[in-house]
């Protein structure tokens, strides 16, 4: 997993509350046995006019020109603004995979569903919680300033805009450390590899296999 410390990217404002994981990556795409390939179907039901399914070429589908991610102003974005309770619904980790593969490294919102929030840290995506008033400022600026960008400094827990706005966000210390060092669950386990080996060796001496 790539470490996250200082990240700068352009911003898209998704002005919808209670965005659930089935909207982020619809259920029909969960049939895939792979862990990759979900980015092209992010927000599929909102981005396209037809019903999506595995194997459809997104370049051959009719897009919904009313959806903000299809707006030419917001192409190549990597920071997403959301409203309250972002990532609610089922616990599917695929939702974060889809965001990450699409290019989203940071989601900024006033609140997140708990499981989605933790899944973000496991997959190199920063979910930054800020106040409603600060979020309103970012929404207003991202809608009115072309190529609006933000710098997110995880070590200092600061969001800095290119027009001088500074916003602080809170993050649990342990999750912050994991993201700064690029540690997922497997990496955290491997940090204790020597202790695991010692236990296995001791256990083998006590209960040798036949």
Short mmCIF file of C-alpha atoms in Angstrom, two decimals:
data_model
loop_
_atom_site.label_atom_id
_atom_site.label_comp_id
_atom_site.label_asym_id
_atom_site.label_seq_id
_atom_site.Cartn_x
_atom_site.Cartn_y
_atom_site.Cartn_z
CA UNK A 1 0.00 0.00 0.00
CA UNK A 2 1.36 3.43 -0.93
CA UNK A 3 2.07 5.71 2.05
CA UNK A 4 -0.02 8.87 2.35
CA UNK A 5 1.60 11.98 3.79
CA UNK A 6 1.25 15.14 1.72
CA UNK A 7 -1.11 14.84 -1.21
CA UNK A 8 -2.29 17.48 -3.67
CA UNK A 9 -5.15 16.96 -6.10
CA UNK A 10 -8.06 18.55 -7.90
CA UNK A 11 -11.49 18.35 -6.28
CA UNK A 12 -14.97 17.17 -7.25
CA UNK A 13 -17.98 18.13 -5.07
CA UNK A 14 -20.51 15.28 -4.85
CA UNK A 15 -23.44 17.08 -3.27
CA UNK A 16 -25.39 14.05 -2.02
CA UNK A 17 -25.92 12.78 1.52
CA UNK A 18 -26.07 9.12 2.57
CA UNK A 19 -24.13 7.84 -0.44
CA UNK A 20 -24.16 4.10 0.15
CA UNK A 21 -21.75 1.43 -1.00
CA UNK A 22 -24.21 0.03 -3.57
CA UNK A 23 -24.21 3.43 -5.24
CA UNK A 24 -20.42 3.57 -5.07
CA UNK A 25 -20.06 0.12 -6.70
CA UNK A 26 -23.34 -1.63 -7.58
CA UNK A 27 -23.87 -5.22 -6.46
CA UNK A 28 -23.68 -6.85 -9.89
CA UNK A 29 -19.97 -6.03 -10.12
CA UNK A 30 -19.22 -7.94 -6.93
CA UNK A 31 -19.50 -11.18 -8.93
CA UNK A 32 -15.97 -10.59 -10.18
CA UNK A 33 -13.40 -12.93 -8.59
CA UNK A 34 -10.67 -10.31 -9.01
CA UNK A 35 -9.74 -7.55 -6.60
CA UNK A 36 -9.09 -5.11 -9.45
CA UNK A 37 -11.11 -3.55 -12.26
CA UNK A 38 -13.78 -1.82 -10.19
CA UNK A 39 -12.72 1.76 -10.91
CA UNK A 40 -14.37 1.91 -14.31
CA UNK A 41 -17.72 1.11 -12.67
CA UNK A 42 -17.51 3.63 -9.82
CA UNK A 43 -20.94 5.27 -9.34
CA UNK A 44 -22.03 3.21 -12.36
CA UNK A 45 -25.78 3.85 -12.08
CA UNK A 46 -25.15 7.60 -11.88
CA UNK A 47 -22.42 7.86 -14.51
CA UNK A 48 -24.17 5.88 -17.27
CA UNK A 49 -27.64 5.83 -18.80
CA UNK A 50 -27.86 2.05 -19.24
CA UNK A 51 -27.63 -0.70 -16.63
CA UNK A 52 -24.05 -1.78 -16.10
CA UNK A 53 -22.77 -5.31 -16.02
CA UNK A 54 -19.41 -7.06 -15.94
CA UNK A 55 -17.68 -7.00 -19.31
CA UNK A 56 -19.38 -3.92 -20.75
CA UNK A 57 -16.89 -1.48 -22.25
CA UNK A 58 -17.46 1.89 -20.51
CA UNK A 59 -16.20 3.70 -23.61
CA UNK A 60 -19.10 2.28 -25.60
CA UNK A 61 -21.82 3.23 -23.12
CA UNK A 62 -23.95 6.38 -23.06
CA UNK A 63 -22.89 8.62 -20.21
CA UNK A 64 -25.19 10.67 -17.99
CA UNK A 65 -24.07 14.21 -18.77
CA UNK A 66 -25.92 15.52 -15.72
CA UNK A 67 -23.69 13.61 -13.29
CA UNK A 68 -20.83 15.68 -11.95
CA UNK A 69 -18.05 13.17 -12.63
CA UNK A 70 -18.94 13.44 -16.33
CA UNK A 71 -18.61 17.23 -16.27
CA UNK A 72 -15.51 18.25 -18.28
CA UNK A 73 -14.50 20.56 -15.40
CA UNK A 74 -13.99 17.60 -13.08
CA UNK A 75 -11.95 15.19 -15.16
CA UNK A 76 -8.84 13.72 -13.53
CA UNK A 77 -9.96 14.57 -9.99
CA UNK A 78 -8.45 12.75 -7.02
CA UNK A 79 -10.14 14.38 -4.00
CA UNK A 80 -13.88 13.95 -3.48
CA UNK A 81 -16.13 16.10 -1.29
CA UNK A 82 -19.15 14.29 0.14
CA UNK A 83 -21.99 14.96 2.53
CA UNK A 84 -22.91 13.25 5.81
CA UNK A 85 -22.90 9.48 6.29
CA UNK A 86 -20.74 8.77 3.25
CA UNK A 87 -20.19 5.05 2.60
CA UNK A 88 -23.26 3.77 4.46
CA UNK A 89 -24.99 0.52 3.52
CA UNK A 90 -23.26 -2.83 3.16
CA UNK A 91 -19.72 -3.45 4.36
CA UNK A 92 -18.28 -4.26 0.92
CA UNK A 93 -14.61 -3.31 0.70
CA UNK A 94 -15.07 -3.14 -3.07
CA UNK A 95 -16.44 0.40 -2.61
CA UNK A 96 -13.04 1.66 -1.50
CA UNK A 97 -11.29 -0.39 -4.20
CA UNK A 98 -13.47 1.33 -6.82
CA UNK A 99 -12.70 4.81 -5.49
CA UNK A 100 -8.98 4.08 -5.32
CA UNK A 101 -8.79 2.58 -8.82
CA UNK A 102 -10.70 5.55 -10.22
CA UNK A 103 -7.98 7.77 -8.76
CA UNK A 104 -9.60 9.08 -5.55
CA UNK A 105 -6.98 9.27 -2.76
CA UNK A 106 -8.99 11.37 -0.29
CA UNK A 107 -12.69 11.72 0.59
CA UNK A 108 -13.67 14.72 2.69
CA UNK A 109 -17.03 14.65 4.49
CA UNK A 110 -18.63 15.55 7.84
CA UNK A 111 -19.24 11.87 8.70
CA UNK A 112 -18.64 8.37 7.37
CA UNK A 113 -20.11 4.94 7.98
CA UNK A 114 -17.81 3.13 10.41
CA UNK A 115 -16.88 0.10 8.28
CA UNK A 116 -16.30 2.19 5.16
CA UNK A 117 -14.14 4.58 7.20
CA UNK A 118 -11.88 1.78 8.40
CA UNK A 119 -11.75 0.15 4.97
CA UNK A 120 -10.38 3.40 3.56
CA UNK A 121 -7.31 3.27 5.79
CA UNK A 122 -6.70 -0.37 4.83
CA UNK A 123 -6.54 0.62 1.16
CA UNK A 124 -4.56 3.85 1.13
CA UNK A 125 -7.49 6.27 0.96
CA UNK A 126 -7.79 9.06 3.52
CA UNK A 127 -11.32 9.76 4.84
CA UNK A 128 -11.05 13.24 6.36
CA UNK A 129 -13.81 14.40 8.70
CA UNK A 130 -14.43 18.16 8.85
CA UNK A 131 -17.24 20.37 10.12
CA UNK A 132 -20.32 21.21 8.06
CA UNK A 133 -19.32 24.88 7.94
CA UNK A 134 -15.82 24.10 6.66
CA UNK A 135 -17.28 21.68 4.14
CA UNK A 136 -19.66 24.35 2.87
CA UNK A 137 -16.67 26.57 2.17
CA UNK A 138 -14.96 23.84 0.16
CA UNK A 139 -18.15 23.06 -1.77
CA UNK A 140 -18.66 26.70 -2.66
CA UNK A 141 -15.08 27.17 -3.81
CA UNK A 142 -14.90 23.90 -5.76
CA UNK A 143 -18.06 24.82 -7.64
CA UNK A 144 -16.94 28.34 -8.50
CA UNK A 145 -13.16 28.06 -9.01
CA UNK A 146 -11.93 26.21 -12.07
CA UNK A 147 -9.35 23.47 -11.44
CA UNK A 148 -9.85 23.91 -7.71
CA UNK A 149 -7.26 21.91 -5.80
CA UNK A 150 -6.40 21.04 -2.22
CA UNK A 151 -3.27 19.93 -0.42
CA UNK A 152 -3.87 17.40 2.34
CA UNK A 153 -1.13 17.08 4.96
CA UNK A 154 -1.82 14.00 7.03
CA UNK A 155 1.10 14.48 9.42
CA UNK A 156 -0.24 17.93 10.39
CA UNK A 157 -3.89 16.98 9.85
CA UNK A 158 -4.44 20.02 7.65
CA UNK A 159 -6.32 20.69 4.42
CA UNK A 160 -4.95 23.68 2.48
CA UNK A 161 -6.66 25.23 -0.54
CA UNK A 162 -5.02 27.11 -3.39
CA UNK A 163 -6.93 30.24 -2.31
CA UNK A 164 -5.66 30.32 1.28
CA UNK A 165 -8.25 28.30 3.22
CA UNK A 166 -6.85 26.12 6.03
CA UNK A 167 -8.96 23.42 7.67
CA UNK A 168 -7.96 20.97 10.39
CA UNK A 169 -9.30 17.42 10.48
CA UNK A 170 -9.14 14.75 13.16
CA UNK A 171 -7.89 11.22 12.65
CA UNK A 172 -7.24 8.36 15.12
CA UNK A 173 -3.52 8.16 15.87
CA UNK A 174 -3.16 4.47 15.06
CA UNK A 175 -4.91 4.77 11.69
CA UNK A 176 -2.89 7.88 10.92
CA UNK A 177 0.34 6.00 11.58
CA UNK A 178 -0.74 3.12 9.34
CA UNK A 179 -1.54 5.42 6.44
CA UNK A 180 1.63 7.47 6.86
CA UNK A 181 3.71 4.29 6.72
CA UNK A 182 1.61 2.52 4.09
CA UNK A 183 0.67 -0.35 6.41
CA UNK A 184 -2.32 -2.55 5.65
CA UNK A 185 -3.43 -5.53 7.78
CA UNK A 186 -0.89 -7.86 6.18
CA UNK A 187 1.97 -5.38 6.60
CA UNK A 188 1.05 -4.87 10.25
CA UNK A 189 1.12 -8.63 10.81
CA UNK A 190 4.49 -9.00 9.08
CA UNK A 191 6.00 -6.41 11.42
CA UNK A 192 5.68 -9.14 14.07
CA UNK A 193 7.01 -11.91 11.84
CA UNK A 194 9.81 -12.77 14.26
CA UNK A 195 7.33 -13.27 17.11
CA UNK A 196 5.12 -15.43 14.90
CA UNK A 197 8.13 -17.55 13.94
CA UNK A 198 9.11 -17.92 17.60
CA UNK A 199 5.59 -19.03 18.51
CA UNK A 200 5.42 -21.52 15.64
CA UNK A 201 8.80 -22.96 16.59
CA UNK A 202 7.81 -23.30 20.26
CA UNK A 203 4.44 -24.77 19.36
CA UNK A 204 6.14 -27.29 17.07
CA UNK A 205 8.40 -28.42 19.92
CA UNK A 206 5.45 -28.86 22.25
CA UNK A 207 3.15 -30.54 19.73
CA UNK A 208 5.29 -32.06 16.98
CA UNK A 209 3.42 -33.26 13.92
CA UNK A 210 3.35 -36.96 13.14
#
